[in-house]
Amino acid sequence: MAALPTEQPQRPTESKRILACVLCQQRKKKCDRKSPCSFCVKAKVTCIPSTPAPKRKRRKPTKELLERLERCEQLLKRCTCVQKSQMYDLPGHYSESSSPTDSHSSPPPEYEKVTPSSYEQHQTFSPQ
């Protein structure tokens, strides 16, 4: 069995890549990237190849930004811990001192006033 070549087609680097000419870029036309391009020949203008934009440098995160991020993460952790502890302090939720049967032994006060007759008064039946 013959060994297959492992070479991959090389893509042109940023500096070697041919860009559309200035006129095609301005008019947002498809440039054939010839010199001169067919659009410029048809328009009877000088075909000026465009130059690539300079590479932008990426800024590294500054020390202050990283410290601020750390403070925000710590505050977020504290807030979630406080919310969890408050959630367990609410009535109806289990806490360490109460058992599951304690919280369900009597209905909440707003439901003690509901009787079957008061419930029927609020229901409406539509004839079918």
Short mmCIF file of N, CA and C in Angstrom, two decimals:
data_model
loop_
_atom_site.label_atom_id
_atom_site.label_comp_id
_atom_site.label_asym_id
_atom_site.label_seq_id
_atom_site.Cartn_x
_atom_site.Cartn_y
_atom_site.Cartn_z
N MET A 1 0.84 -1.17 0.00
CA MET A 1 0.00 0.00 0.00
C MET A 1 0.89 1.24 0.00
N ALA A 2 0.61 2.19 -0.85
CA ALA A 2 1.43 3.39 -0.98
C ALA A 2 1.09 4.38 0.12
N ALA A 3 2.11 5.06 0.59
CA ALA A 3 1.90 6.06 1.64
C ALA A 3 1.30 7.31 1.02
N LEU A 4 0.27 7.81 1.67
CA LEU A 4 -0.38 9.02 1.19
C LEU A 4 0.40 10.24 1.66
N PRO A 5 0.50 11.24 0.84
CA PRO A 5 1.20 12.45 1.29
C PRO A 5 0.39 13.14 2.39
N THR A 6 1.09 13.56 3.41
CA THR A 6 0.42 14.19 4.55
C THR A 6 0.42 15.71 4.46
N GLU A 7 0.91 16.23 3.34
CA GLU A 7 0.95 17.68 3.19
C GLU A 7 -0.46 18.22 3.02
N GLN A 8 -0.73 19.30 3.70
CA GLN A 8 -2.01 19.98 3.54
C GLN A 8 -1.78 21.20 2.66
N PRO A 9 -2.77 21.58 1.88
CA PRO A 9 -2.57 22.77 1.05
C PRO A 9 -2.32 23.98 1.93
N GLN A 10 -1.33 24.75 1.55
CA GLN A 10 -0.97 25.90 2.36
C GLN A 10 -1.85 27.09 2.00
N ARG A 11 -2.39 27.72 3.03
CA ARG A 11 -3.19 28.91 2.82
C ARG A 11 -2.25 30.10 2.76
N PRO A 12 -2.56 31.07 1.93
CA PRO A 12 -1.68 32.24 1.88
C PRO A 12 -1.71 32.98 3.21
N THR A 13 -0.55 33.45 3.60
CA THR A 13 -0.48 34.20 4.85
C THR A 13 -1.12 35.56 4.66
N GLU A 14 -1.33 36.26 5.75
CA GLU A 14 -1.98 37.56 5.70
C GLU A 14 -1.28 38.51 4.74
N SER A 15 0.05 38.52 4.74
CA SER A 15 0.78 39.48 3.91
C SER A 15 0.76 39.09 2.43
N LYS A 16 0.65 37.81 2.12
CA LYS A 16 0.67 37.37 0.74
C LYS A 16 -0.72 37.30 0.11
N ARG A 17 -1.74 37.40 0.89
CA ARG A 17 -3.10 37.29 0.37
C ARG A 17 -3.43 38.50 -0.50
N ILE A 18 -3.98 38.24 -1.67
CA ILE A 18 -4.33 39.32 -2.59
C ILE A 18 -5.74 39.79 -2.25
N LEU A 19 -5.85 41.08 -2.01
CA LEU A 19 -7.14 41.66 -1.66
C LEU A 19 -7.79 42.30 -2.88
N ALA A 20 -9.05 42.62 -2.75
CA ALA A 20 -9.75 43.32 -3.81
C ALA A 20 -9.15 44.71 -3.98
N CYS A 21 -9.26 45.24 -5.19
CA CYS A 21 -8.72 46.58 -5.42
C CYS A 21 -9.57 47.62 -4.71
N VAL A 22 -9.05 48.82 -4.62
CA VAL A 22 -9.70 49.89 -3.87
C VAL A 22 -11.09 50.20 -4.44
N LEU A 23 -11.20 50.29 -5.77
CA LEU A 23 -12.49 50.63 -6.38
C LEU A 23 -13.54 49.54 -6.12
N CYS A 24 -13.14 48.28 -6.24
CA CYS A 24 -14.08 47.18 -5.97
C CYS A 24 -14.52 47.18 -4.51
N GLN A 25 -13.61 47.51 -3.62
CA GLN A 25 -13.98 47.59 -2.21
C GLN A 25 -14.95 48.74 -1.97
N GLN A 26 -14.69 49.88 -2.58
CA GLN A 26 -15.56 51.04 -2.39
C GLN A 26 -16.95 50.80 -2.94
N ARG A 27 -17.02 50.17 -4.11
CA ARG A 27 -18.32 49.93 -4.75
C ARG A 27 -18.93 48.59 -4.35
N LYS A 28 -18.23 47.87 -3.50
CA LYS A 28 -18.68 46.56 -3.00
C LYS A 28 -18.99 45.61 -4.15
N LYS A 29 -18.02 45.51 -5.04
CA LYS A 29 -18.13 44.62 -6.19
C LYS A 29 -17.17 43.45 -6.01
N LYS A 30 -17.46 42.35 -6.67
CA LYS A 30 -16.59 41.19 -6.63
C LYS A 30 -15.39 41.45 -7.54
N CYS A 31 -14.22 41.50 -6.95
CA CYS A 31 -13.00 41.77 -7.70
C CYS A 31 -12.39 40.43 -8.14
N ASP A 32 -11.95 40.35 -9.41
CA ASP A 32 -11.32 39.11 -9.86
C ASP A 32 -9.84 39.05 -9.49
N ARG A 33 -9.33 40.09 -8.85
CA ARG A 33 -7.97 40.17 -8.29
C ARG A 33 -6.87 40.03 -9.35
N LYS A 34 -7.19 40.41 -10.56
CA LYS A 34 -6.17 40.47 -11.60
C LYS A 34 -5.62 41.88 -11.63
N SER A 35 -4.54 42.08 -12.35
CA SER A 35 -3.98 43.42 -12.40
C SER A 35 -3.90 43.87 -13.85
N PRO A 36 -4.70 44.75 -14.31
CA PRO A 36 -5.86 45.38 -13.66
C PRO A 36 -7.06 44.45 -13.66
N CYS A 37 -7.96 44.66 -12.72
CA CYS A 37 -9.14 43.79 -12.63
C CYS A 37 -10.13 44.16 -13.73
N SER A 38 -11.01 43.25 -14.05
CA SER A 38 -11.94 43.47 -15.15
C SER A 38 -12.91 44.62 -14.87
N PHE A 39 -13.26 44.85 -13.63
CA PHE A 39 -14.17 45.95 -13.29
C PHE A 39 -13.50 47.30 -13.57
N CYS A 40 -12.23 47.44 -13.19
CA CYS A 40 -11.50 48.69 -13.44
C CYS A 40 -11.27 48.91 -14.94
N VAL A 41 -11.02 47.83 -15.69
CA VAL A 41 -10.84 47.94 -17.14
C VAL A 41 -12.14 48.43 -17.77
N LYS A 42 -13.26 47.85 -17.34
CA LYS A 42 -14.57 48.23 -17.87
C LYS A 42 -14.89 49.68 -17.52
N ALA A 43 -14.52 50.12 -16.31
CA ALA A 43 -14.79 51.49 -15.86
C ALA A 43 -13.75 52.47 -16.39
N LYS A 44 -12.70 51.96 -17.03
CA LYS A 44 -11.62 52.78 -17.60
C LYS A 44 -10.96 53.65 -16.53
N VAL A 45 -10.62 52.99 -15.39
CA VAL A 45 -9.93 53.68 -14.30
C VAL A 45 -8.68 52.89 -13.95
N THR A 46 -7.78 53.53 -13.24
CA THR A 46 -6.56 52.87 -12.79
C THR A 46 -6.91 51.90 -11.66
N CYS A 47 -6.45 50.66 -11.79
CA CYS A 47 -6.71 49.65 -10.76
C CYS A 47 -5.63 49.76 -9.68
N ILE A 48 -6.05 50.13 -8.48
CA ILE A 48 -5.11 50.30 -7.37
C ILE A 48 -5.35 49.17 -6.37
N PRO A 49 -4.36 48.28 -6.22
CA PRO A 49 -4.54 47.20 -5.23
C PRO A 49 -4.58 47.77 -3.82
N SER A 50 -5.44 47.22 -3.02
CA SER A 50 -5.54 47.72 -1.64
C SER A 50 -4.49 47.07 -0.76
N THR A 51 -4.17 47.75 0.29
CA THR A 51 -3.19 47.22 1.25
C THR A 51 -3.96 46.68 2.45
N PRO A 52 -3.48 45.59 3.01
CA PRO A 52 -4.19 45.04 4.18
C PRO A 52 -4.09 45.98 5.37
N ALA A 53 -5.12 45.96 6.17
CA ALA A 53 -5.13 46.77 7.38
C ALA A 53 -4.06 46.25 8.33
N PRO A 54 -3.42 47.13 9.08
CA PRO A 54 -2.39 46.66 10.01
C PRO A 54 -3.01 45.78 11.09
N LYS A 55 -2.23 44.80 11.51
CA LYS A 55 -2.73 43.91 12.56
C LYS A 55 -2.93 44.67 13.85
N ARG A 56 -4.04 44.40 14.50
CA ARG A 56 -4.31 45.04 15.78
C ARG A 56 -3.70 44.22 16.89
N LYS A 57 -3.10 44.90 17.82
CA LYS A 57 -2.49 44.20 18.95
C LYS A 57 -3.56 43.94 20.00
N ARG A 58 -3.55 42.74 20.53
CA ARG A 58 -4.48 42.41 21.61
C ARG A 58 -3.89 42.89 22.92
N ARG A 59 -4.74 43.56 23.68
CA ARG A 59 -4.28 44.03 24.99
C ARG A 59 -4.34 42.88 25.99
N LYS A 60 -3.33 42.79 26.79
CA LYS A 60 -3.34 41.79 27.85
C LYS A 60 -4.15 42.35 29.02
N PRO A 61 -4.86 41.48 29.74
CA PRO A 61 -5.63 41.99 30.88
C PRO A 61 -4.70 42.64 31.90
N THR A 62 -5.08 43.80 32.34
CA THR A 62 -4.24 44.50 33.31
C THR A 62 -4.47 43.94 34.70
N LYS A 63 -3.56 44.25 35.56
CA LYS A 63 -3.62 43.77 36.94
C LYS A 63 -4.89 44.27 37.62
N GLU A 64 -5.23 45.54 37.38
CA GLU A 64 -6.42 46.12 38.02
C GLU A 64 -7.69 45.41 37.57
N LEU A 65 -7.76 45.07 36.29
CA LEU A 65 -8.94 44.39 35.77
C LEU A 65 -9.08 43.00 36.38
N LEU A 66 -7.98 42.29 36.51
CA LEU A 66 -8.02 40.96 37.13
C LEU A 66 -8.42 41.04 38.60
N GLU A 67 -7.93 42.06 39.30
CA GLU A 67 -8.31 42.24 40.71
C GLU A 67 -9.80 42.55 40.84
N ARG A 68 -10.29 43.38 39.94
CA ARG A 68 -11.72 43.73 39.97
C ARG A 68 -12.58 42.49 39.70
N LEU A 69 -12.16 41.67 38.76
CA LEU A 69 -12.88 40.44 38.46
C LEU A 69 -12.90 39.53 39.68
N GLU A 70 -11.79 39.41 40.36
CA GLU A 70 -11.70 38.58 41.57
C GLU A 70 -12.66 39.09 42.64
N ARG A 71 -12.71 40.41 42.85
CA ARG A 71 -13.63 40.99 43.85
C ARG A 71 -15.08 40.71 43.49
N CYS A 72 -15.41 40.84 42.21
CA CYS A 72 -16.78 40.57 41.76
C CYS A 72 -17.16 39.11 41.99
N GLU A 73 -16.24 38.21 41.71
CA GLU A 73 -16.51 36.79 41.92
C GLU A 73 -16.71 36.49 43.40
N GLN A 74 -15.92 37.11 44.27
CA GLN A 74 -16.08 36.91 45.71
C GLN A 74 -17.43 37.45 46.19
N LEU A 75 -17.83 38.61 45.71
CA LEU A 75 -19.13 39.18 46.09
C LEU A 75 -20.27 38.29 45.62
N LEU A 76 -20.15 37.75 44.44
CA LEU A 76 -21.18 36.87 43.91
C LEU A 76 -21.31 35.61 44.76
N LYS A 77 -20.18 35.04 45.17
CA LYS A 77 -20.22 33.86 46.03
C LYS A 77 -20.89 34.18 47.36
N ARG A 78 -20.56 35.36 47.93
CA ARG A 78 -21.17 35.75 49.20
C ARG A 78 -22.68 35.93 49.06
N CYS A 79 -23.11 36.55 47.98
CA CYS A 79 -24.54 36.78 47.76
C CYS A 79 -25.30 35.47 47.63
N THR A 80 -24.74 34.52 46.90
CA THR A 80 -25.44 33.25 46.73
C THR A 80 -25.49 32.48 48.04
N CYS A 81 -24.46 32.60 48.87
CA CYS A 81 -24.47 31.93 50.17
C CYS A 81 -25.52 32.56 51.08
N VAL A 82 -25.63 33.88 51.07
CA VAL A 82 -26.62 34.57 51.89
C VAL A 82 -28.03 34.22 51.43
N GLN A 83 -28.25 34.17 50.13
CA GLN A 83 -29.57 33.83 49.61
C GLN A 83 -29.96 32.41 50.01
N LYS A 84 -29.03 31.49 49.95
CA LYS A 84 -29.33 30.11 50.35
C LYS A 84 -29.68 30.03 51.82
N SER A 85 -28.94 30.74 52.67
CA SER A 85 -29.23 30.69 54.10
C SER A 85 -30.57 31.36 54.39
N GLN A 86 -30.92 32.43 53.69
CA GLN A 86 -32.21 33.09 53.90
C GLN A 86 -33.35 32.21 53.40
N MET A 87 -33.12 31.45 52.36
CA MET A 87 -34.16 30.59 51.82
C MET A 87 -34.57 29.54 52.85
N TYR A 88 -33.62 29.02 53.59
CA TYR A 88 -33.93 28.00 54.57
C TYR A 88 -34.54 28.58 55.84
N ASP A 89 -34.44 29.89 56.03
CA ASP A 89 -35.06 30.54 57.18
C ASP A 89 -36.52 30.88 56.94
N LEU A 90 -37.00 30.81 55.70
CA LEU A 90 -38.38 31.15 55.38
C LEU A 90 -39.33 30.08 55.92
N PRO A 91 -40.57 30.46 56.33
CA PRO A 91 -41.53 29.46 56.78
C PRO A 91 -41.91 28.56 55.61
N GLY A 92 -42.10 27.30 55.92
CA GLY A 92 -42.45 26.34 54.90
C GLY A 92 -41.25 25.59 54.35
N HIS A 93 -40.07 26.09 54.61
CA HIS A 93 -38.85 25.40 54.19
C HIS A 93 -38.28 24.66 55.39
N TYR A 94 -37.58 23.59 55.11
CA TYR A 94 -36.97 22.82 56.18
C TYR A 94 -35.76 23.54 56.73
N SER A 95 -35.62 23.49 58.01
CA SER A 95 -34.39 23.99 58.62
C SER A 95 -33.83 22.87 59.47
N GLU A 96 -32.67 23.09 60.03
CA GLU A 96 -32.03 22.03 60.81
C GLU A 96 -32.83 21.71 62.07
N SER A 97 -33.55 22.69 62.63
CA SER A 97 -34.25 22.48 63.88
C SER A 97 -35.62 21.86 63.69
N SER A 98 -36.19 21.92 62.50
CA SER A 98 -37.53 21.37 62.31
C SER A 98 -37.47 20.10 61.48
N SER A 99 -38.44 19.27 61.65
CA SER A 99 -38.51 18.04 60.89
C SER A 99 -39.54 18.22 59.79
N PRO A 100 -39.59 17.34 58.81
CA PRO A 100 -40.55 17.48 57.72
C PRO A 100 -42.00 17.46 58.20
N THR A 101 -42.29 16.73 59.27
CA THR A 101 -43.66 16.66 59.75
C THR A 101 -44.07 17.93 60.47
N ASP A 102 -43.12 18.66 61.08
CA ASP A 102 -43.45 19.90 61.78
C ASP A 102 -43.95 20.96 60.81
N SER A 103 -43.36 21.06 59.65
CA SER A 103 -43.72 22.13 58.73
C SER A 103 -45.06 21.87 58.05
N HIS A 104 -45.57 20.62 58.06
CA HIS A 104 -46.83 20.30 57.40
C HIS A 104 -47.93 19.95 58.39
N SER A 105 -47.76 20.26 59.67
CA SER A 105 -48.75 19.85 60.66
C SER A 105 -50.02 20.67 60.59
N SER A 106 -49.95 21.95 60.28
CA SER A 106 -51.16 22.76 60.18
C SER A 106 -51.09 23.61 58.92
N PRO A 107 -52.24 23.89 58.29
CA PRO A 107 -52.21 24.70 57.08
C PRO A 107 -51.88 26.14 57.39
N PRO A 108 -51.39 26.87 56.43
CA PRO A 108 -51.11 28.28 56.65
C PRO A 108 -52.39 29.03 57.00
N PRO A 109 -52.30 30.15 57.74
CA PRO A 109 -53.48 30.86 58.21
C PRO A 109 -54.43 31.30 57.09
N GLU A 110 -53.92 31.65 55.91
CA GLU A 110 -54.83 32.12 54.86
C GLU A 110 -55.71 31.00 54.33
N TYR A 111 -55.33 29.73 54.52
CA TYR A 111 -56.14 28.62 54.04
C TYR A 111 -57.11 28.10 55.10
N GLU A 112 -56.95 28.51 56.35
CA GLU A 112 -57.85 28.04 57.40
C GLU A 112 -59.25 28.59 57.23
N LYS A 113 -59.40 29.76 56.58
CA LYS A 113 -60.69 30.41 56.42
C LYS A 113 -61.48 29.85 55.25
N VAL A 114 -60.87 29.06 54.39
CA VAL A 114 -61.54 28.54 53.21
C VAL A 114 -62.42 27.36 53.60
N THR A 115 -63.69 27.44 53.23
CA THR A 115 -64.63 26.34 53.48
C THR A 115 -65.16 25.88 52.13
N PRO A 116 -65.75 24.69 52.06
CA PRO A 116 -66.29 24.22 50.78
C PRO A 116 -67.34 25.17 50.22
N SER A 117 -68.18 25.78 51.07
CA SER A 117 -69.21 26.67 50.56
C SER A 117 -68.61 27.96 49.99
N SER A 118 -67.56 28.48 50.61
CA SER A 118 -66.94 29.69 50.07
C SER A 118 -66.23 29.40 48.76
N TYR A 119 -65.75 28.20 48.59
CA TYR A 119 -65.09 27.81 47.35
C TYR A 119 -66.11 27.71 46.23
N GLU A 120 -67.30 27.14 46.52
CA GLU A 120 -68.33 26.97 45.50
C GLU A 120 -68.88 28.30 45.03
N GLN A 121 -68.89 29.32 45.87
CA GLN A 121 -69.41 30.62 45.49
C GLN A 121 -68.55 31.27 44.41
N HIS A 122 -67.29 30.98 44.40
CA HIS A 122 -66.38 31.61 43.45
C HIS A 122 -66.26 30.85 42.13
N GLN A 123 -66.80 29.64 42.08
CA GLN A 123 -66.72 28.87 40.85
C GLN A 123 -67.88 29.24 39.94
N THR A 124 -67.64 29.29 38.66
CA THR A 124 -68.71 29.53 37.69
C THR A 124 -68.72 28.37 36.73
N PHE A 125 -69.91 27.90 36.45
CA PHE A 125 -70.07 26.79 35.52
C PHE A 125 -70.73 27.33 34.27
N SER A 126 -70.19 26.97 33.14
CA SER A 126 -70.81 27.40 31.89
C SER A 126 -71.59 26.22 31.32
N PRO A 127 -72.81 26.46 30.85
CA PRO A 127 -73.60 25.36 30.27
C PRO A 127 -72.96 24.90 28.96
N GLN A 128 -73.02 23.61 28.75
CA GLN A 128 -72.39 23.06 27.54
C GLN A 128 -73.40 22.54 26.58
#
